CSV table of C-alpha atoms in Angstrom, one decimal:
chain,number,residue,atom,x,y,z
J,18,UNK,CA,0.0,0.0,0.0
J,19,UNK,CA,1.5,3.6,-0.6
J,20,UNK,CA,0.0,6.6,1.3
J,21,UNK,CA,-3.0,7.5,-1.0
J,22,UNK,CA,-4.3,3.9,-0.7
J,23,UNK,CA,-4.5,5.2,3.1
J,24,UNK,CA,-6.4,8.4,1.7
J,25,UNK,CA,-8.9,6.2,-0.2
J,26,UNK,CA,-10.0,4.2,3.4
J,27,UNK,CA,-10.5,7.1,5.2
J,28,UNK,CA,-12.3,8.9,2.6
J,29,UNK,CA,-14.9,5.9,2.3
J,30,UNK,CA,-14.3,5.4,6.4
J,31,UNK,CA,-14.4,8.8,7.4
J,32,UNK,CA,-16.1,10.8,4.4
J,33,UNK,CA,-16.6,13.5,6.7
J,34,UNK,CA,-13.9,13.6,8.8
J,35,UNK,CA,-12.1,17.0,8.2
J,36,UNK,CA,-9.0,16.5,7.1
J,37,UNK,CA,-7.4,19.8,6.6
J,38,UNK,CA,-7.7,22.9,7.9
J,39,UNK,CA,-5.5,25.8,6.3
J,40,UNK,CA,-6.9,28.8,7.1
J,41,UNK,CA,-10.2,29.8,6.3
J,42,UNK,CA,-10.3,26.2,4.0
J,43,UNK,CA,-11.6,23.3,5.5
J,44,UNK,CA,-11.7,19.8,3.4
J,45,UNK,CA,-13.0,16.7,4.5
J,46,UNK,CA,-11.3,12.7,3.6
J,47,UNK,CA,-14.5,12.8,0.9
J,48,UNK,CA,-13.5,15.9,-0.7
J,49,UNK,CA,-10.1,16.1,-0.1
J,50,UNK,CA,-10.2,12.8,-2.2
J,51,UNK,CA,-12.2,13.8,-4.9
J,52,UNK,CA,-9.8,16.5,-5.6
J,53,UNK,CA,-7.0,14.3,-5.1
J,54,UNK,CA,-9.0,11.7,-8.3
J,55,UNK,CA,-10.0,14.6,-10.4
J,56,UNK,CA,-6.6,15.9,-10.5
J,57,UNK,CA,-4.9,12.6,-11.0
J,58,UNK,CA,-6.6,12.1,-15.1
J,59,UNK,CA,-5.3,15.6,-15.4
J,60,UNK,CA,-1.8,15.0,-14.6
J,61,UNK,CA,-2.0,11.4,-16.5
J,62,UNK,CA,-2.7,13.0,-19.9
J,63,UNK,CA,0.6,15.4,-18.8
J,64,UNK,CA,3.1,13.1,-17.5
J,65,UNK,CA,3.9,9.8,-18.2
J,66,UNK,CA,4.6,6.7,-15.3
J,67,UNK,CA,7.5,7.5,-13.4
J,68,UNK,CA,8.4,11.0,-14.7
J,69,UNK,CA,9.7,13.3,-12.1
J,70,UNK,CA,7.9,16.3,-11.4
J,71,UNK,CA,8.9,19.6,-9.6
J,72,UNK,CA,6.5,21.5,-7.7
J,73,UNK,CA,6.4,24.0,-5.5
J,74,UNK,CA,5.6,23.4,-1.5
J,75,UNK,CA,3.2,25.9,-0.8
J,76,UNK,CA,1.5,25.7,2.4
J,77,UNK,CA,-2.3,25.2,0.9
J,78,UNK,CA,-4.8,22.7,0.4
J,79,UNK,CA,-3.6,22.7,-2.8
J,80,UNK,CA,-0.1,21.8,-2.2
J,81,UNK,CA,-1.2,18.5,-0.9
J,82,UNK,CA,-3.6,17.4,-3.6
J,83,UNK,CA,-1.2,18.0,-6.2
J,84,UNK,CA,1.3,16.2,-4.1
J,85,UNK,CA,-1.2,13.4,-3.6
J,86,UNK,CA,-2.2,13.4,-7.2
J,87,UNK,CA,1.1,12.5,-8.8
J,88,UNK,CA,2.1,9.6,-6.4
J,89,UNK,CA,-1.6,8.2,-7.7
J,90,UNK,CA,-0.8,8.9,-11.6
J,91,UNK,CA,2.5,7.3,-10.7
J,92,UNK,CA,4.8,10.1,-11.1
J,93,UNK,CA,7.7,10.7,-8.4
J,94,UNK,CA,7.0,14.3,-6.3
J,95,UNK,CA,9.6,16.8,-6.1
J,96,UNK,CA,8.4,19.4,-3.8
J,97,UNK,CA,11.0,22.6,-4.0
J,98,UNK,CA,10.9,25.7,-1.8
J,99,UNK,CA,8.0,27.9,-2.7
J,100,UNK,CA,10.1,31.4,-3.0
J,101,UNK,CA,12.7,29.9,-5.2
J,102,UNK,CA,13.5,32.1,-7.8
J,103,UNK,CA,11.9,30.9,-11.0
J,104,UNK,CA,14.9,30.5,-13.2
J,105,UNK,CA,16.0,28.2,-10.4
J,106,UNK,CA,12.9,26.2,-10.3
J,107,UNK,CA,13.1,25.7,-14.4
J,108,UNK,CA,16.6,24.6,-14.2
J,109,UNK,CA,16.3,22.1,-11.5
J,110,UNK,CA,13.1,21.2,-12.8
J,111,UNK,CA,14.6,20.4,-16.5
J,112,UNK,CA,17.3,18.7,-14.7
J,113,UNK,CA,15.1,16.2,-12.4
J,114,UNK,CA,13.0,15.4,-15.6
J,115,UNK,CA,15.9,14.5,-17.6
J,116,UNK,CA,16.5,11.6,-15.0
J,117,UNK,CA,15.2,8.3,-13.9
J,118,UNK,CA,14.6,6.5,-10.4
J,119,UNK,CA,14.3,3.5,-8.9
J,120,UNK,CA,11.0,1.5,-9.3
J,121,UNK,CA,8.7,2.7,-6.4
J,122,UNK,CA,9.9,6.4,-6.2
J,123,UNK,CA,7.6,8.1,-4.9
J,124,UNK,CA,9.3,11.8,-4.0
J,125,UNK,CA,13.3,13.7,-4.2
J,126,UNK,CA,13.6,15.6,-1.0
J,127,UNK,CA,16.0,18.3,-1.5
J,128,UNK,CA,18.5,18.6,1.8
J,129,UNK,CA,19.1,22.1,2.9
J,130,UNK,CA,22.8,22.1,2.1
J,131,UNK,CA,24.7,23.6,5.1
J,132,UNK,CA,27.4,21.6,5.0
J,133,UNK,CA,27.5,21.7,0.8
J,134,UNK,CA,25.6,21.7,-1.9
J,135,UNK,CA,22.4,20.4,-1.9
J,136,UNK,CA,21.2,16.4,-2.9
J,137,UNK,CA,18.1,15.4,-4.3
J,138,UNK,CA,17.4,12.0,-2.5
J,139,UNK,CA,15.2,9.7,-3.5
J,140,UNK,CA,12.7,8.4,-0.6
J,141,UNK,CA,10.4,5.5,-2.1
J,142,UNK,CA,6.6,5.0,-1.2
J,143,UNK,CA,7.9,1.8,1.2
J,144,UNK,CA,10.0,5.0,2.9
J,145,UNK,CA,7.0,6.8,3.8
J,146,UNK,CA,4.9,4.1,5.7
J,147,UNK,CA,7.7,3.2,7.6
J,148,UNK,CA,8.1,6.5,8.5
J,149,UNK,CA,4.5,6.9,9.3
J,150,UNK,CA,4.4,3.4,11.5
J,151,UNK,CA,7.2,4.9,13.4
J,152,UNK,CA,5.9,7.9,14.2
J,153,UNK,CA,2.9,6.6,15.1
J,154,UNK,CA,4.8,3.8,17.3
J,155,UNK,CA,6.9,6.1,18.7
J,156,UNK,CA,4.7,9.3,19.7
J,157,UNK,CA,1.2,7.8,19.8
J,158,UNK,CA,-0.3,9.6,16.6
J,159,UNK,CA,-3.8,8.9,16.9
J,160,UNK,CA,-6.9,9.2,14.6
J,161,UNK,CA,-8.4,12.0,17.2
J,162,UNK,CA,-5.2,13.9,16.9
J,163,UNK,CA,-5.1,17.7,15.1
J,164,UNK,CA,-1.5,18.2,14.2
J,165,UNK,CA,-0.6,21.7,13.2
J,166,UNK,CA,2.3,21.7,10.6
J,167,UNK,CA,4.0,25.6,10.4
J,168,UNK,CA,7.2,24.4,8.9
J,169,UNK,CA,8.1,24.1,4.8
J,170,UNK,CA,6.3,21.0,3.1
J,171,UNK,CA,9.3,20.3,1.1
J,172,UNK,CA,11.1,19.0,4.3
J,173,UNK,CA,11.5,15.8,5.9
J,174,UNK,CA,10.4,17.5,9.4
J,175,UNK,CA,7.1,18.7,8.3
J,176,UNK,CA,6.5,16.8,5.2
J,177,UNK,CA,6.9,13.4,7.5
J,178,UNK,CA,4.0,14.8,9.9
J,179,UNK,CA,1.7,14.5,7.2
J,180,UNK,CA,2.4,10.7,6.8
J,181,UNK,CA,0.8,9.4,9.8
J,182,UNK,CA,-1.9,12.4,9.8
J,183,UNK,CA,-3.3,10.3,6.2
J,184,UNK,CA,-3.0,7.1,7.4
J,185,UNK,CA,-5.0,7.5,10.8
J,186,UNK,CA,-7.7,9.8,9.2
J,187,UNK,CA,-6.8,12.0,11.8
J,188,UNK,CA,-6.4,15.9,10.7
J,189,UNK,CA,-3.9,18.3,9.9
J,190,UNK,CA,-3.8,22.2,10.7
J,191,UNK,CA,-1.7,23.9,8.1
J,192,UNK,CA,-0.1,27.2,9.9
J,193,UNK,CA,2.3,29.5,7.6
J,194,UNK,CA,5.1,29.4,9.7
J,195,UNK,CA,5.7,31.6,13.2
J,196,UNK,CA,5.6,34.8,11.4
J,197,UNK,CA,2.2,35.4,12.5
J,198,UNK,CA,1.7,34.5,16.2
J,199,UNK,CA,-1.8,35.2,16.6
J,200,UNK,CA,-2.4,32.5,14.0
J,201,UNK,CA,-0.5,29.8,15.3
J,202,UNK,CA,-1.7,29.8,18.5
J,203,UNK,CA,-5.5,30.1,16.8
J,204,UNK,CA,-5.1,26.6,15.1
J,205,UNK,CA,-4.7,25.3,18.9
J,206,UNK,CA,-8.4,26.8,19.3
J,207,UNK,CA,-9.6,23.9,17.2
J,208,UNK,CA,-12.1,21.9,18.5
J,209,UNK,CA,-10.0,18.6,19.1
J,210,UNK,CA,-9.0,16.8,22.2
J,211,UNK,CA,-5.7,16.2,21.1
J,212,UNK,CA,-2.9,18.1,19.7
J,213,UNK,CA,0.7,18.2,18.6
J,214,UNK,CA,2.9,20.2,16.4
J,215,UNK,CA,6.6,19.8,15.3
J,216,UNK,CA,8.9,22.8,16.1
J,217,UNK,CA,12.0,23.5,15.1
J,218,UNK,CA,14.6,24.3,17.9
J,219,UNK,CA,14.9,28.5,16.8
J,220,UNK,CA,11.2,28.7,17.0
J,221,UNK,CA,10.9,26.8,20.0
J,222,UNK,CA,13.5,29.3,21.4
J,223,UNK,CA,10.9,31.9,19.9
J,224,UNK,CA,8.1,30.9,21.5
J,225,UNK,CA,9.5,30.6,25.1
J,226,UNK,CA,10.9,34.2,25.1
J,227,UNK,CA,8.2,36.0,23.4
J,228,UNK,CA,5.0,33.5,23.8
J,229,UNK,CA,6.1,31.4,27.0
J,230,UNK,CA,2.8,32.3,28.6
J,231,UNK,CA,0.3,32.2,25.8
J,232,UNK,CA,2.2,28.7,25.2
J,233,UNK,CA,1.6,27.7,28.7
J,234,UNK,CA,-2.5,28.4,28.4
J,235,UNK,CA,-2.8,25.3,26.1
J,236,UNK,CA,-0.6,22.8,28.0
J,237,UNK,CA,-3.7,20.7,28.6
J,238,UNK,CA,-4.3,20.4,25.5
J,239,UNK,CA,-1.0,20.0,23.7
J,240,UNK,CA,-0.6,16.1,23.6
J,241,UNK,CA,2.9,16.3,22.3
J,242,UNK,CA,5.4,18.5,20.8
J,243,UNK,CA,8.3,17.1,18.8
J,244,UNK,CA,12.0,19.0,17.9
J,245,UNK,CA,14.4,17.8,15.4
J,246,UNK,CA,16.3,19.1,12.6
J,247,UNK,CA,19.3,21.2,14.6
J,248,UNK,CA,19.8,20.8,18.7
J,249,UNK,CA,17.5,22.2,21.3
J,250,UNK,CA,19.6,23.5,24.1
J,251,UNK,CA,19.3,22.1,27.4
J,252,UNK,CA,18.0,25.8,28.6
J,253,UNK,CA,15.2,25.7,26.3
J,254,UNK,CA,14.1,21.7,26.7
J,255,UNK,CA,13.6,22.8,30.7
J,256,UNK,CA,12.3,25.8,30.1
J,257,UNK,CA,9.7,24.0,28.0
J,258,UNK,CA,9.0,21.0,30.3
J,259,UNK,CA,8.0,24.0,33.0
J,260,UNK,CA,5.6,25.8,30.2
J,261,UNK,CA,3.7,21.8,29.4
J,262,UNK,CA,4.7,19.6,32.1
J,263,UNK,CA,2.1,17.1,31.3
J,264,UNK,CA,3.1,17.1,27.8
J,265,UNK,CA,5.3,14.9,26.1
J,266,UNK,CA,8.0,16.6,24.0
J,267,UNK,CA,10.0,14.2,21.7
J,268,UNK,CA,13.5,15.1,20.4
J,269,UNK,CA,14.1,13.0,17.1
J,270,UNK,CA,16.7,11.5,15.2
J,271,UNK,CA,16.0,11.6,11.6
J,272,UNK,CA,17.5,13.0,8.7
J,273,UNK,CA,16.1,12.9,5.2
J,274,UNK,CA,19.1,10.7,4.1
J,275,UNK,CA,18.1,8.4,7.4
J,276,UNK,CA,14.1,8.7,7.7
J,277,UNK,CA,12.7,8.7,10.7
J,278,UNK,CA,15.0,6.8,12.9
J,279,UNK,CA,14.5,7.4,16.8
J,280,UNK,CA,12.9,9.7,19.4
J,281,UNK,CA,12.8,10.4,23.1
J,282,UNK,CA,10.1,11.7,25.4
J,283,UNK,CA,12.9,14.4,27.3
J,284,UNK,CA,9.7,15.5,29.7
J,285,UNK,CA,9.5,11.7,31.3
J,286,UNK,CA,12.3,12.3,33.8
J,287,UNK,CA,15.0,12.7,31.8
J,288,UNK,CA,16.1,16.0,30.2
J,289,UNK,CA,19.8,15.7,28.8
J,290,UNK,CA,20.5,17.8,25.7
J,291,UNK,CA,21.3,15.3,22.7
J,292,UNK,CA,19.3,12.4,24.1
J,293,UNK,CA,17.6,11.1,21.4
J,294,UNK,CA,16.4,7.7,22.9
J,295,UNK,CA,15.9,4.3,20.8
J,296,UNK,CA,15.3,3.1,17.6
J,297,UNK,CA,11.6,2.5,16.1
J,298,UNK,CA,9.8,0.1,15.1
J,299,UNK,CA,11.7,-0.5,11.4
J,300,UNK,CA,14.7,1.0,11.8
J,301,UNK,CA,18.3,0.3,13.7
J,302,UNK,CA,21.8,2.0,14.5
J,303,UNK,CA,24.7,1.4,15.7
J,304,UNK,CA,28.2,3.4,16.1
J,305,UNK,CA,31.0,2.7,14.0
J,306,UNK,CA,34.6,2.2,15.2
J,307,UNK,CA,34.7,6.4,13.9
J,308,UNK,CA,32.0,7.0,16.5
J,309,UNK,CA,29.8,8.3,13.3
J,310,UNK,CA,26.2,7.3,13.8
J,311,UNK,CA,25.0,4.4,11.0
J,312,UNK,CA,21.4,3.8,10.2
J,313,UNK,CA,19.1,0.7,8.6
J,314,UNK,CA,15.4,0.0,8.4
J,315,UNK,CA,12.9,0.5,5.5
J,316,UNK,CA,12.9,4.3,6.4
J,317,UNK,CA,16.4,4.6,4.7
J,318,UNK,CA,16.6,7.0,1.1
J,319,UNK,CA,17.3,5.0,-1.9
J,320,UNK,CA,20.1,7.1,-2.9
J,321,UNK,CA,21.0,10.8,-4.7
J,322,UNK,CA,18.6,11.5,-7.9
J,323,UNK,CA,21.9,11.1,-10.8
J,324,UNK,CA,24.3,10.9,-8.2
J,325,UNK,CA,26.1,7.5,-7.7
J,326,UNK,CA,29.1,7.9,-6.5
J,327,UNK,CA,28.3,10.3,-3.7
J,328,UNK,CA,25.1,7.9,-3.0
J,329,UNK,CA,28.1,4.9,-2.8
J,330,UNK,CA,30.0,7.5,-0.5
J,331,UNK,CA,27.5,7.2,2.4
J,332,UNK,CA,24.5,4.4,1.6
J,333,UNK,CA,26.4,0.8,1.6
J,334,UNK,CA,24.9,-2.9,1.9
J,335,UNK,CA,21.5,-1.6,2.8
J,336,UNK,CA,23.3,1.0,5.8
J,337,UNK,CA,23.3,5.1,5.5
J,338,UNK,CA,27.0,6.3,7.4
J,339,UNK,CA,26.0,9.7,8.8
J,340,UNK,CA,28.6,12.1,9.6
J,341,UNK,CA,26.6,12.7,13.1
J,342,UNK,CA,29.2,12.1,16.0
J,343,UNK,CA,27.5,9.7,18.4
J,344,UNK,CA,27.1,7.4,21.4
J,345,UNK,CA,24.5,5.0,22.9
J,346,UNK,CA,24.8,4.8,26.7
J,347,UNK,CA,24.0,1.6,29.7
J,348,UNK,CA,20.0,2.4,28.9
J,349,UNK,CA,20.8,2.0,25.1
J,350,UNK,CA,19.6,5.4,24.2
J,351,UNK,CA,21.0,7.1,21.5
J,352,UNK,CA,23.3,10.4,21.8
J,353,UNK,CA,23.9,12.8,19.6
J,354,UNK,CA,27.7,15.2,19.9
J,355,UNK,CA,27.6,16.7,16.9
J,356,UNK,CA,28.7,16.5,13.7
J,357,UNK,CA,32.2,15.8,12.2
J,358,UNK,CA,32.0,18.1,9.7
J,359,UNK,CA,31.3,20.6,12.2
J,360,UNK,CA,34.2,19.7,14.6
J,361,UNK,CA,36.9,22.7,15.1
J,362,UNK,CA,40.7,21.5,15.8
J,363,UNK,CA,42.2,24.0,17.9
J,364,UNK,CA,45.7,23.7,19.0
J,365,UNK,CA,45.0,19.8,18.6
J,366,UNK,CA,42.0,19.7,20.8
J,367,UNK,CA,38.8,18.2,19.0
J,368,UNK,CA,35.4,21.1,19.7
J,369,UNK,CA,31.9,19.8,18.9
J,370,UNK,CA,30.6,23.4,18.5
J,371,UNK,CA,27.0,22.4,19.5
J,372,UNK,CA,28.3,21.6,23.2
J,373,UNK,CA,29.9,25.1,23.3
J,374,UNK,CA,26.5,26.5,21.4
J,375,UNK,CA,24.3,24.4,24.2
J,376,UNK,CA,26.4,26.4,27.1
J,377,UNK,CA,26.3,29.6,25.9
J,378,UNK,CA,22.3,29.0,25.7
J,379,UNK,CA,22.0,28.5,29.3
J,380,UNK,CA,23.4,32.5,29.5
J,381,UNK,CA,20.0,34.0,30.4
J,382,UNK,CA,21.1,37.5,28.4
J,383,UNK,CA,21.6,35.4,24.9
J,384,UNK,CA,18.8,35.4,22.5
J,385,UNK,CA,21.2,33.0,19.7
J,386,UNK,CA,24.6,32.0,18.7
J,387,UNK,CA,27.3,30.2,16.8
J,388,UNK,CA,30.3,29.2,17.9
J,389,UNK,CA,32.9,29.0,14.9
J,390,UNK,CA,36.7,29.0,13.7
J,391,UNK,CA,38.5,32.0,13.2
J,392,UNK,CA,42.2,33.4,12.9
J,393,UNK,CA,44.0,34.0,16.1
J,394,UNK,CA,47.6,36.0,15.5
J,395,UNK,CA,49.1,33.8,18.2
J,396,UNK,CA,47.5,30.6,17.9
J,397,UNK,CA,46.3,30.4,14.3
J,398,UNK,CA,43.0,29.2,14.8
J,399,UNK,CA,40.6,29.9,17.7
J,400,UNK,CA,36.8,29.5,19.0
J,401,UNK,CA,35.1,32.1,18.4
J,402,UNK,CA,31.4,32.8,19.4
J,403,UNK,CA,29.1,34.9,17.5
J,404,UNK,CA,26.0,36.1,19.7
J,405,UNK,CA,22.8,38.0,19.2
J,406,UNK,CA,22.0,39.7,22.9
J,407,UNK,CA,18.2,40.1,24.4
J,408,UNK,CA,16.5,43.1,23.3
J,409,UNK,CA,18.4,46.0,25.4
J,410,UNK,CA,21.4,44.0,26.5
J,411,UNK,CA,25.2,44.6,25.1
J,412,UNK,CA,27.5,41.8,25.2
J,413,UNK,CA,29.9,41.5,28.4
J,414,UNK,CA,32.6,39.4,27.1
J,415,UNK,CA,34.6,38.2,30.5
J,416,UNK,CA,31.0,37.9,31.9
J,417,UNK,CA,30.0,35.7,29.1
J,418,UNK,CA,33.6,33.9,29.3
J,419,UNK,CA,33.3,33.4,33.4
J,420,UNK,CA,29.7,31.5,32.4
J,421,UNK,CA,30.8,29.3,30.1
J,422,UNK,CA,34.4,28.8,32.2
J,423,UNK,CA,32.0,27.1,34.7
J,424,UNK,CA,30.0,24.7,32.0
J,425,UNK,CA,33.1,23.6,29.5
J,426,UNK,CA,36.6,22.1,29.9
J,427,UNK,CA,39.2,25.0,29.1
J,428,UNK,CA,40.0,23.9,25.4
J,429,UNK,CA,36.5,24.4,24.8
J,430,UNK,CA,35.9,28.1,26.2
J,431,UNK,CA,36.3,30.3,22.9
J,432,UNK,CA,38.9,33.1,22.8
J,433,UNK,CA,37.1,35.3,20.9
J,434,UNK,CA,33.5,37.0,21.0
J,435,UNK,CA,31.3,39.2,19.1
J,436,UNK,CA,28.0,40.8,19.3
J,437,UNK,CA,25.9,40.7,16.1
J,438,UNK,CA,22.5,41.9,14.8
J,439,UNK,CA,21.7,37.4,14.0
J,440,UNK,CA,23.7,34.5,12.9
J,441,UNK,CA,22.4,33.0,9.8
J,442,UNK,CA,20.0,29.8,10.0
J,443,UNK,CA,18.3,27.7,7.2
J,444,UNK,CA,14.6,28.3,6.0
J,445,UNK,CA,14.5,25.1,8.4
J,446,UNK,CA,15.8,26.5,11.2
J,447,UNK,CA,19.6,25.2,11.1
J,448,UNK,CA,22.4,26.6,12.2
J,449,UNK,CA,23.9,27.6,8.3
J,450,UNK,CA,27.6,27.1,9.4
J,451,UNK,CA,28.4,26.5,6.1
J,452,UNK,CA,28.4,30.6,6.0
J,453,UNK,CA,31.0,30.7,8.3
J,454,UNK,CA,33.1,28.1,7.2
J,455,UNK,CA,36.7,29.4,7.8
J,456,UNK,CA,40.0,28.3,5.3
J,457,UNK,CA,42.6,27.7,7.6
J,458,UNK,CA,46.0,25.8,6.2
């Protein structure tokens, strides 16, 4: 079964179930699913079986059917960013068209490229119900469950969401983004029982310094909340489990490479930055001999659209070798350190930026930061910490320094820092380090 077979039960279970709400649009499983059929002998008279098929991810009713639609006239979905220039589009577009996939393609999930240029990677239709059946698993999606969505469709963190939403007939609340605060929190006035969102760690941040207590009015409603796609700082996962204490908040493993791999519940007792917990239901890791993370299960990408070689660099006898540093402690839960990419060598001392990043969160005056590499007329290369301050607050550099003095080994306490207006993040949310990536010899 693919993911619109799901569609098909629920419309003929649940014909008037809504399904999704985006705004002042409301569809049921019986209309959403008309739409969905009617659109399908349109785009079968356009495109023929297995053609690839850029679209834009627009966060709209819309979106989805046409999303929907090609996967059931057996064409492979690429979603792009919705504000990509149009010359962009065209040329990526041309490009993906002129290329094939494996049988049972059913999208090409472009990754955000922060540490390089970004990959088209294949995710097949088996992909997506084992990503659902995890989720579902592993956070206890249910079919009376309203999930809001506010992130880009295009991703793996919000695009995933939408998986187990279909497949329960339960519905989905279509935000755009946290640019409007009035209206996110307005989807949470829906009349459901139970709901859940996915945040990304910068809005999460967002919403606890500007929203805390508007947050906190809904924490009997709010089933679950789940984080992923960059770390959540210790600061803000306890300042979160005080907003919603009776909610369970899920940091996740997955990667659009990886799928959904594992999660943890850091509001069950505990809270320990990086914890990511155990694998689900179809997938498994382990650590190699590097002390890289490695990944298998049905929720693993099939490869890079028209890119062997790099698709032989990291996907090997049915495995994906991440470049995420990581250990699994005595309870065999899963911990994340960073990324290798992202590891600074300074004066022959390994730095996991992140744990530096994670310290300098807990400084109450900080609203954001990066810690990166820079020159150092002495050394050669040092740490040096970018911040952004609270509104009305100037950086006090030995203060800052004394802070993280008490939180890091010595090696790890940068050298240098600067006060600036933001640090530059990924329409996801990431940290874009690749911005600040520093030539050294």
């Amino acid at each position: 079964m693919i993911l619109e077979d799901y569609l098909e039960i629920n419309a003929k279970r649940y014909p008037k179930k809504t399904a999704v709400v985006c705004g002042e649009e409301v569809c049921t499983y019986e209309a959403l699913y008309e739409r969905v059929l009617t659109r399908t002998e349109v785009l079968k008279n356009l495109y023929h079986s297995g053609q690839i098929v850029a679209l834009r991810a627009y966060p709209t009713v819309a979106y989805l059917v046409e999303y929907f639609a090609l996967h059931k006239a057996g064409c492979v979905a690429a979603p792009l960013e919705r504000d990509m220039p149009e010359a962009t589009f065209q040329q990526i577009a041309q490009w993906l068209g002129a290329n094939t996939t494996p049988e049972g393609t059913a999208d090409i999930l472009y990754t955000t490229g922060t540490t390089g240029r970004s990959k088209g990677v294949m995710i097949s239709h088996r992909t997506i119900i084992a990503d659902a059946e995890n989720l579902i698993d592993g956070q206890g999606f249910t079919h009376e469950l309203a999930f809001v969505v506010n992130g880009p469709l295009n991703h793996i963190g919000s695009l995933s969401k939408i998986y187990p939403v279909v497949m329960l007939g339960a519905t989905l609340m279509i935000v755009d983004g946290l640019k409007d605060m009035n209206k996110f929190f307005a989807a949470f006035d829906y009349p459901a029982e139970k709901m859940a969102t996915f945040l990304v760690p910068a809005s999460i941040r967002m919403l606890i310094q500007f929203s805390g207590e508007q947050l906190a009015r809904y924490a009997d409603k709010i089933d679950f909340i789940e984080t992923g796609a960059a770390a959540i700082s210790q600061a803000d996962m306890e300042a979160l489990c005080q907003l919603l204490p009776k909610t369970r908040l899920y940091n996740t493993y997955a990667s659009t490479e990886t799928g959904i791999i594992a999660t943890y519940n850091y509001n069950s007792g505990k809270c320990v930055a990086g914890c990511l917990g155990r694998p689900m239901k179809h997938s498994k890791l382990m650590i190699t001999k590097d002390g890289l993370i490695a990944c298998q299960g049905d929720t693993l990408m099939s490869g890079y659209v028209g890119d062997p070689e790099r698709t032989a660099s990291i996907l090997r006898d049915g495995t994906v070798y991440t470049s995420d540093i990581g250990m699994i402690d005595e309870d065999g839960l899963l911990h994340l350190k960073g990324r290798e990419d992202d590891v600074i060598n300074v004066g022959g001392f390994k730095v996991a930026p992140t744990e530096v990043e994670d310290a300098a969160m807990s400084y109450s005056k900080l609203k954001d930061c990066i810690c990166i590499a820079a020159e150092h007329p002495i050394t050669g290369r040092a740490l040096k910490l970018l911040v952004v301050m609270n509104d009305g607050e100037r950086l006090n550099k030995r203060e800052l320094a004394l802070h993280l003095k008490e939180r890091l080994e010595p090696y790890k306490v940068p050298m240098l820092y600067e006060q600036v207006e933001k640090v530059a993040r990924t329409f996801n949310g990431k940290l874009d380090r690749k911005k600040y990536t520093l030539n050294i010899k």
